[in-house]
XYZ file of C-alpha atoms in Angstrom:
548
model
C -19.642 -44.006 25.736
C -23.119 -42.709 25.584
C -25.327 -42.071 28.651
C -26.079 -45.295 30.461
C -22.753 -46.894 29.592
C -23.803 -48.017 26.090
C -21.253 -48.249 23.384
C -21.116 -45.656 20.637
C -22.343 -48.176 18.066
C -23.649 -51.727 17.861
C -21.224 -54.440 16.701
C -23.270 -55.123 13.588
C -22.782 -51.570 12.371
C -19.048 -51.853 11.684
C -19.461 -50.884 8.011
C -21.638 -47.875 9.042
C -18.862 -46.703 11.350
C -16.382 -47.093 8.534
C -18.450 -44.790 6.346
C -19.137 -42.310 9.216
C -15.498 -41.910 10.170
C -14.596 -41.363 6.511
C -17.294 -38.724 6.330
C -15.866 -37.044 9.374
C -12.405 -36.778 7.786
C -13.916 -35.525 4.536
C -15.856 -32.854 6.457
C -12.668 -31.726 8.350
C -10.740 -31.422 5.061
C -13.656 -29.517 3.532
C -13.545 -26.996 6.356
C -9.734 -26.753 5.936
C -10.359 -25.921 2.277
C -12.829 -23.245 3.274
C -10.258 -21.667 5.657
C -7.688 -21.730 2.831
C -9.972 -19.920 0.435
C -10.861 -17.490 3.227
C -7.175 -16.600 3.968
C -6.540 -16.232 0.216
C -9.312 -13.638 0.157
C -7.578 -11.796 2.999
C -4.250 -11.981 1.146
C -5.710 -10.608 -2.007
C -7.661 -7.984 -0.147
C -4.468 -6.834 1.613
C -2.498 -6.851 -1.629
C -5.138 -4.774 -3.398
C -5.217 -2.312 -0.523
C -1.477 -1.911 -0.623
C -1.633 -1.462 -4.389
C -4.341 1.201 -3.958
C -2.235 3.058 -1.377
C 0.823 2.920 -3.621
C -1.206 4.196 -6.596
C -2.473 7.282 -4.744
C 0.698 8.064 -2.738
C 2.446 11.244 -3.869
C 5.157 10.694 -6.444
C 6.939 13.994 -5.705
C 9.443 14.703 -2.975
C 8.262 15.850 0.415
C 9.333 19.437 -0.231
C 7.223 19.697 -3.391
C 4.066 18.318 -1.855
C 1.141 20.727 -1.257
C 0.866 21.949 2.392
C -2.941 22.035 2.408
C -4.570 20.279 5.326
C -6.897 18.427 2.999
C -3.849 16.915 1.216
C -2.001 16.114 4.451
C -5.118 14.501 5.929
C -5.554 12.352 2.742
C -1.925 11.235 2.992
C -2.495 10.316 6.657
C -5.517 8.247 5.648
C -3.365 6.460 3.072
C -0.839 5.612 5.813
C -3.533 4.294 8.091
C -5.022 2.279 5.276
C -1.558 0.770 4.625
C -1.376 -0.284 8.279
C -4.915 -1.603 7.971
C -3.767 -3.744 5.007
C -0.902 -5.049 7.206
C -3.472 -6.193 9.817
C -5.416 -8.071 7.059
C -2.155 -9.845 6.178
C -1.756 -10.817 9.796
C -5.265 -12.283 9.800
C -4.324 -14.422 6.692
C -1.038 -15.500 8.303
C -2.807 -16.495 11.548
C -5.395 -18.516 9.634
C -2.725 -20.180 7.541
C -0.691 -21.415 10.533
C -3.070 -21.829 13.354
C -6.152 -23.064 11.465
C -5.379 -24.454 8.052
C -1.897 -25.780 8.828
C -3.059 -27.563 12.023
C -6.164 -28.974 10.260
C -4.111 -30.567 7.461
C -1.643 -32.040 9.888
C -4.456 -33.372 12.122
C -6.190 -34.773 9.095
C -3.129 -36.878 8.240
C -2.873 -38.164 11.811
C -6.590 -38.820 11.864
C -6.397 -40.876 8.680
C -3.527 -42.998 10.038
C -5.371 -43.607 13.366
C -8.569 -44.484 11.555
C -6.737 -47.006 9.358
C -5.230 -48.621 12.416
C -8.593 -49.044 14.142
C -10.299 -50.394 11.066
C -7.458 -52.916 10.508
C -7.819 -54.134 14.077
C -11.628 -54.517 13.587
C -11.125 -56.514 10.339
C -8.508 -58.724 11.943
C -10.805 -59.500 14.823
C -13.709 -60.221 12.432
C -11.444 -62.441 10.304
C -10.392 -64.416 13.359
C -13.970 -64.970 14.452
C -14.915 -66.044 10.904
C -12.055 -68.503 10.957
C -13.200 -70.032 14.269
C -16.663 -70.241 12.955
C -15.514 -72.092 9.815
C -13.518 -74.536 11.888
C -16.601 -75.151 14.117
C -18.889 -75.463 11.138
C -16.549 -77.958 9.400
C -16.444 -80.218 12.523
C -20.198 -79.985 12.781
C -20.658 -81.031 9.196
C -18.171 -83.923 9.591
C -19.988 -85.079 12.743
C -23.210 -85.031 10.789
C -21.793 -87.144 7.993
C -20.264 -89.657 10.372
C -23.544 -89.955 12.162
C -25.413 -90.661 8.875
C -22.795 -93.259 7.868
C -23.138 -94.909 11.297
C -26.891 -95.045 10.937
C -26.529 -96.660 7.459
C -24.084 -99.220 8.941
C -26.512 -99.981 11.732
C -29.425 -100.537 9.384
C -27.299 -102.847 7.192
C -26.086 -104.862 10.196
C -29.661 -105.226 11.602
C -30.957 -106.250 8.167
C -28.299 -108.968 7.792
C -28.560 -110.063 11.403
C -32.328 -110.735 10.997
C -31.907 -112.254 7.539
C -31.769 -116.060 7.862
C -30.222 -116.386 4.493
C -27.298 -114.087 5.397
C -24.041 -115.881 6.056
C -22.167 -115.520 9.283
C -19.321 -113.794 7.564
C -21.602 -111.194 6.067
C -23.101 -110.535 9.472
C -19.676 -110.254 11.056
C -18.458 -107.922 8.377
C -21.543 -105.619 8.830
C -20.956 -105.697 12.566
C -17.383 -104.553 12.200
C -18.460 -101.810 9.758
C -21.014 -100.612 12.244
C -18.442 -100.548 14.955
C -16.059 -98.503 12.868
C -18.692 -96.000 11.822
C -19.894 -95.642 15.408
C -16.392 -94.939 16.572
C -15.744 -92.373 13.918
C -19.049 -90.627 14.749
C -17.939 -90.452 18.444
C -14.626 -88.861 17.458
C -16.280 -86.266 15.220
C -18.734 -85.583 17.921
C -15.921 -84.793 20.434
C -14.112 -82.607 17.840
C -17.331 -80.671 17.006
C -18.036 -80.182 20.708
C -14.484 -78.819 21.173
C -14.648 -76.475 18.176
C -18.133 -75.289 19.251
C -16.882 -74.544 22.750
C -13.834 -72.571 21.283
C -16.011 -70.698 18.826
C -18.456 -69.667 21.573
C -15.582 -68.480 23.689
C -14.011 -66.494 20.851
C -17.301 -65.054 19.873
C -17.929 -63.870 23.411
C -14.480 -62.240 23.431
C -15.112 -60.727 20.059
C -18.468 -59.108 20.916
C -17.743 -58.310 24.557
C -14.038 -57.324 24.493
C -12.433 -56.833 21.068
C -15.167 -55.080 19.159
C -16.231 -52.778 22.078
C -12.598 -51.798 22.587
C -12.134 -51.015 18.919
C -15.411 -49.074 18.815
C -14.465 -47.060 21.864
C -11.200 -46.123 20.200
C -13.044 -45.109 17.021
C -15.541 -43.187 19.138
C -12.735 -41.348 20.974
C -11.069 -40.569 17.655
C -14.209 -39.094 16.194
C -14.907 -37.110 19.351
C -11.404 -35.633 19.193
C -12.040 -34.729 15.595
C -15.181 -32.913 16.702
C -13.352 -31.119 19.489
C -10.556 -30.134 17.039
C -13.141 -28.622 14.698
C -14.573 -26.566 17.561
C -11.115 -25.353 18.497
C -10.319 -24.365 14.967
C -13.637 -22.580 14.670
C -12.619 -20.500 17.639
C -9.133 -19.949 16.236
C -10.716 -18.811 12.988
C -12.652 -16.098 14.832
C -9.766 -15.243 17.225
C -7.451 -14.582 14.226
C -9.584 -11.635 13.309
C -10.553 -10.551 16.812
C -6.809 -10.041 17.673
C -6.414 -7.330 15.062
C -9.650 -5.533 15.811
C -8.005 -3.149 18.364
C -5.302 -2.118 15.930
C -7.822 -1.801 13.010
C -9.903 0.346 15.325
C -6.819 2.560 15.886
C -6.331 2.793 12.137
C -9.967 3.849 11.765
C -9.576 6.330 14.616
C -6.509 7.780 12.846
C -8.571 8.287 9.779
C -11.215 10.110 11.808
C -8.486 12.249 13.378
C -7.121 13.044 9.906
C -10.588 13.966 8.720
C -11.061 16.367 11.627
C -7.707 17.935 10.921
C -8.948 19.393 7.646
C -8.948 23.194 8.176
C -10.542 25.184 5.405
C -9.287 28.549 6.893
C -5.758 27.335 7.014
C -5.940 26.074 3.340
C -7.393 29.408 2.260
C -4.550 31.222 4.047
C -1.997 29.135 2.212
C -3.634 29.894 -1.152
C -3.761 33.640 -0.323
C -0.125 33.652 0.724
C 0.958 31.715 -2.342
C -0.936 33.739 -4.942
C -1.133 37.299 -3.554
C 0.423 39.783 -5.917
C 1.172 42.601 -3.478
C -0.054 45.154 -6.044
C -2.540 47.855 -5.217
C -5.757 47.709 -7.310
C -5.629 50.002 -10.366
C -7.412 53.370 -10.057
C -10.052 54.893 -12.292
C -9.101 55.105 -15.930
C -8.955 58.692 -17.192
C -11.188 60.175 -19.911
C -9.418 60.230 -23.272
C -10.523 63.157 -25.406
C -10.115 62.424 -29.112
C -11.894 65.517 -30.257
C -8.967 67.887 -29.514
C -7.813 67.927 -33.196
C -11.226 69.041 -34.419
C -11.537 72.733 -35.334
C -13.946 74.612 -33.229
C -15.955 77.267 -35.214
C -18.632 79.570 -34.010
C -21.245 77.847 -36.165
C -20.332 74.305 -35.027
C -20.149 75.297 -31.392
C -18.040 73.558 -28.868
C -17.716 69.845 -29.576
C -15.685 68.852 -26.540
C -17.047 69.121 -23.053
C -13.761 68.004 -21.617
C -12.837 70.177 -18.695
C -9.801 72.303 -19.115
C -7.964 70.590 -16.336
C -8.377 67.201 -17.963
C -7.104 68.521 -21.226
C -4.029 69.923 -19.556
C -3.552 66.579 -17.753
C -3.692 64.802 -21.071
C -0.951 67.037 -22.420
C -2.954 69.802 -23.930
C -4.382 69.964 -27.434
C -2.718 68.146 -30.198
C -1.961 64.482 -30.858
C -0.248 62.354 -28.268
C 3.449 61.824 -28.970
C 3.057 58.098 -28.485
C 0.742 56.355 -30.999
C 0.230 53.405 -28.646
C -2.922 53.855 -26.847
C -3.005 53.030 -23.123
C -6.376 51.410 -23.445
C -4.619 48.458 -25.015
C -3.102 47.686 -21.603
C -6.302 47.841 -19.641
C -7.098 44.174 -19.706
C -3.624 43.276 -18.518
C -4.118 45.579 -15.527
C -7.613 44.565 -14.650
C -6.671 40.987 -13.692
C -9.975 40.224 -12.104
C -11.872 40.740 -15.308
C -9.302 40.428 -18.032
C -6.180 38.424 -18.634
C -5.264 36.341 -15.677
C -1.594 36.735 -14.555
C 0.603 33.680 -14.609
C 0.233 31.668 -11.433
C 3.271 32.061 -9.140
C 5.443 29.035 -8.608
C 6.265 28.318 -4.967
C 9.500 26.528 -5.934
C 11.194 28.915 -8.392
C 9.711 32.000 -6.733
C 8.483 33.435 -10.051
C 5.915 35.466 -8.188
C 8.620 37.730 -6.801
C 10.492 40.624 -8.497
C 13.744 39.554 -10.201
C 16.094 40.806 -7.523
C 14.140 39.304 -4.708
C 13.600 36.147 -6.699
C 17.403 35.771 -7.228
C 18.011 36.129 -3.456
C 15.299 33.662 -2.546
C 16.655 31.105 -5.005
C 20.106 31.608 -3.494
C 18.687 31.192 -0.017
C 16.985 27.925 -1.027
C 20.249 26.692 -2.510
C 22.020 27.425 0.745
C 19.295 25.619 2.675
C 19.754 22.576 0.392
C 23.534 22.611 0.925
C 22.992 22.447 4.683
C 20.467 19.589 4.345
C 22.874 17.727 2.058
C 25.734 18.214 4.455
C 23.606 16.921 7.366
C 22.779 13.765 5.349
C 26.460 13.306 4.511
C 27.440 13.632 8.182
C 24.757 11.047 9.077
C 26.031 8.657 6.412
C 29.624 8.958 7.630
C 28.497 8.383 11.263
C 26.574 5.297 10.274
C 29.513 3.919 8.256
C 31.823 4.417 11.234
C 29.306 2.659 13.523
C 29.095 -0.207 10.937
C 32.896 -0.534 10.985
C 32.859 -0.700 14.765
C 30.168 -3.424 14.621
C 32.133 -5.420 12.048
C 35.290 -5.328 14.220
C 33.351 -5.974 17.459
C 30.290 -8.156 16.655
C 29.303 -8.291 20.303
C 28.422 -4.609 20.159
C 25.829 -4.966 17.435
C 24.805 -6.435 14.073
C 26.369 -4.463 11.096
C 23.592 -5.537 8.783
C 21.046 -3.796 10.998
C 22.511 -0.399 9.941
C 22.332 -1.016 6.200
C 18.616 0.060 5.755
C 19.373 3.409 7.385
C 22.526 3.828 5.319
C 20.549 3.139 2.121
C 17.860 5.561 3.148
C 20.459 8.244 3.902
C 22.139 7.725 0.478
C 18.738 7.957 -1.213
C 18.021 11.235 0.602
C 21.364 12.582 -0.558
C 20.587 11.753 -4.185
C 17.214 13.482 -3.953
C 18.842 16.554 -2.407
C 21.597 16.637 -5.049
C 18.984 16.421 -7.821
C 16.887 19.231 -6.273
C 20.025 21.296 -5.670
C 21.047 20.868 -9.290
C 17.596 22.068 -10.525
C 17.719 25.166 -8.245
C 21.240 26.006 -9.318
C 20.317 25.503 -12.979
C 17.288 27.860 -12.587
C 19.471 30.495 -10.971
C 22.060 30.200 -13.767
C 19.487 30.304 -16.577
C 17.695 33.319 -15.149
C 20.638 35.408 -13.801
C 23.687 34.079 -15.553
C 26.394 32.415 -13.491
C 25.705 31.797 -9.785
C 27.088 34.388 -7.378
C 30.499 33.550 -5.920
C 30.238 31.248 -2.969
C 27.130 29.430 -4.036
C 28.902 26.189 -4.323
C 31.254 26.459 -1.345
C 31.141 24.026 1.546
C 30.300 26.773 3.945
C 26.541 26.376 3.753
C 25.954 29.040 6.320
C 27.500 31.782 4.200
C 25.087 34.492 3.088
C 25.088 35.702 -0.539
C 24.242 39.218 -1.357
C 23.928 40.996 -4.634
C 25.102 44.609 -4.538
C 22.568 47.212 -5.260
C 23.157 49.771 -7.913
C 23.023 53.465 -7.028
C 24.273 54.905 -10.276
C 23.918 58.560 -11.110
C 21.317 59.514 -13.667
C 22.569 60.212 -17.223
C 23.438 63.790 -18.157
C 20.553 65.834 -19.488
C 22.190 66.358 -22.787
C 22.932 62.723 -23.296
C 19.818 60.731 -22.292
C 20.423 57.978 -24.790
C 23.927 56.617 -24.249
C 25.242 53.820 -26.329
C 23.388 50.597 -25.209
C 26.471 48.453 -26.032
C 28.724 50.248 -23.640
C 28.096 48.551 -20.319
C 29.802 46.294 -17.834
C 28.674 43.266 -15.940
C 25.417 43.695 -13.983
C 27.223 43.055 -10.702
C 29.587 46.051 -11.278
C 28.675 48.894 -9.012
C 30.628 51.637 -10.907
C 28.929 51.930 -14.305
C 25.146 52.124 -14.674
C 23.191 50.330 -17.299
C 22.415 52.360 -20.449
C 19.079 53.981 -20.898
C 16.996 52.352 -23.697
C 13.871 54.424 -23.431
C 11.487 56.121 -20.979
C 8.058 55.495 -19.432
C 5.203 57.352 -17.804
C 3.547 55.888 -14.737
C -0.165 55.283 -15.422
C -0.780 54.433 -11.759
C 0.981 54.913 -8.478
C 2.975 51.934 -7.194
C 4.251 51.391 -3.707
C 7.367 49.224 -4.117
C 7.358 47.461 -0.719
C 9.035 44.265 -1.854
C 12.856 44.129 -2.074
C 14.100 45.112 -5.532
C 11.014 47.029 -6.610
C 10.784 50.793 -7.287
C 8.080 53.099 -5.943
C 6.586 55.584 -8.377
C 3.862 58.206 -8.391
C 1.166 58.590 -11.018
C 2.342 60.454 -14.229
C 5.943 60.164 -12.991
C 8.485 59.795 -15.869
C 11.181 57.127 -15.441
C 14.075 55.935 -17.544
C 13.912 52.399 -18.943
C 17.178 50.454 -18.579
C 15.886 46.906 -19.123
C 12.872 45.523 -20.984
C 10.194 43.101 -19.686
C 11.510 39.559 -20.300
C 8.123 37.969 -19.895
C 7.801 37.998 -16.110
C 5.659 41.202 -15.983
C 8.441 43.455 -14.593
C 10.383 46.268 -16.258
C 13.588 47.654 -14.825
C 13.546 51.468 -14.503
C 15.585 54.337 -13.045
C 14.376 57.485 -11.379
C 15.752 60.966 -11.983
C 17.730 60.683 -8.794
C 19.494 57.515 -10.012
C 17.554 55.005 -7.839
C 16.888 51.771 -9.826
C 14.375 48.967 -9.378
C 11.561 46.940 -10.964
C 8.106 48.287 -11.713
C 4.993 46.377 -13.024
C 5.036 46.561 -16.867
C 1.251 47.002 -16.915
C 1.486 50.094 -14.696
C 3.631 52.167 -17.184
C 3.385 53.449 -20.767
C 6.685 52.568 -22.317
C 8.439 54.320 -25.154
C 11.704 52.809 -26.411
C 14.324 54.850 -28.209
C 14.960 53.951 -31.828
C 18.694 53.605 -31.204
C 17.979 51.046 -28.478
C 16.787 48.317 -30.860
C 18.937 45.243 -30.566
C 20.494 46.464 -27.340
C 21.729 43.786 -25.048
C 20.021 43.759 -21.664
C 20.077 41.589 -18.603
C 17.384 39.993 -16.471
């Protein structure tokens, strides 16, 4: 009803209402299609976000990931973005169920209701048309009968006034007039009855039936309008509900951004790549004019101080043809050849002895982590058995994801443990005894060698006469000697301190890691930087078997 009690539409606009209600349903379905396309956009957006997160997530294990705050913050941002994508999926799901799904269901109900109201209107109109046809037929019959009666009356009057007409003709015309007049009276009564019935039905049609149908159609269309308004609100609420969580995700990204600490990252870089070596000192003057003859006429060619000449070994050629200058670039790392970057996982930045111990320590830690995961797996399996025997205590299937995760962690630890053990075996031969025992807390130590120096008369013992490197009784053979070009303070475990110009015995060559194994005159052994010494190998040591 509109203001003033008027109906929603006039009775003569039934076809217009038919078109309008159909337009209303089409508009509702068009909006439903819009919502469907909107939620598909959300679904695709969430899918693309998750794909982006997966693409940039680290592929390596957690232990191998960089510890820089910039990296950790980026991974936190990826996690927050993944949660953000989940909220977009919730928006799509909310729109699918509470907006699009309800609209399509309501559209089907609306079509059925509209069809019912239109059928009632058509039936009422058909019944009124039928009443009108009956009334119209009786009216036409009454009109025909009246005309026939008028003709019969004219004929009777003409014969009755005609003196030549016979009595029988006049009597026959009179009877005809009587019959036609009687028929006209009957058709008149029938027409009056049909007219009265039609007027009554028409009044009911336009005052009861049609207004009732139109009110129902009006109520139906108003409900459609209300439904659209409600779904408009649901459309907005679907996104408003996730705004607090999305805001938390964005806040998490801000927190991750503020967690970037350049000083901490720099400290990690310094700790990872520091060599521990002292900077090389000044390079001494090399006088190549010592072999030139000095005559009175030529004068003194060399201005080298006597002290420097004595330091260089006095006049005459150097016993070693290799010039120390060839090693300068290897020592001046800042300006020359860059040393190999240390690896944090295989500890290649450490001296061999310390490197072996650190590798063994890491293997022990992996054994402990693996045993912890195995214990957790056994505990979960026992709990699963209890749940299977007593379902009232819990669901056994709820433990399967955690069991699968534990098994996956075990496989990763086994793979990492195998790589570390393989590295230790390749670099130092077989692993020390106890490295594969179940007692993960056992410490492994490599005995240090404190062998006596070789006899003065026999500095070059047979290089093939040696025992295993873990034997404390027999020292490794001497394969040469070296002179310290610079002083070295061996602070790290396994290294050997030396003073400038100190002569050491070589018992093991550099195997590419930048360290040479040497022995002092007092029998103490250790590793010294290869670039810090001038090495001379004995001829008889060629082909000697050495260890790293």
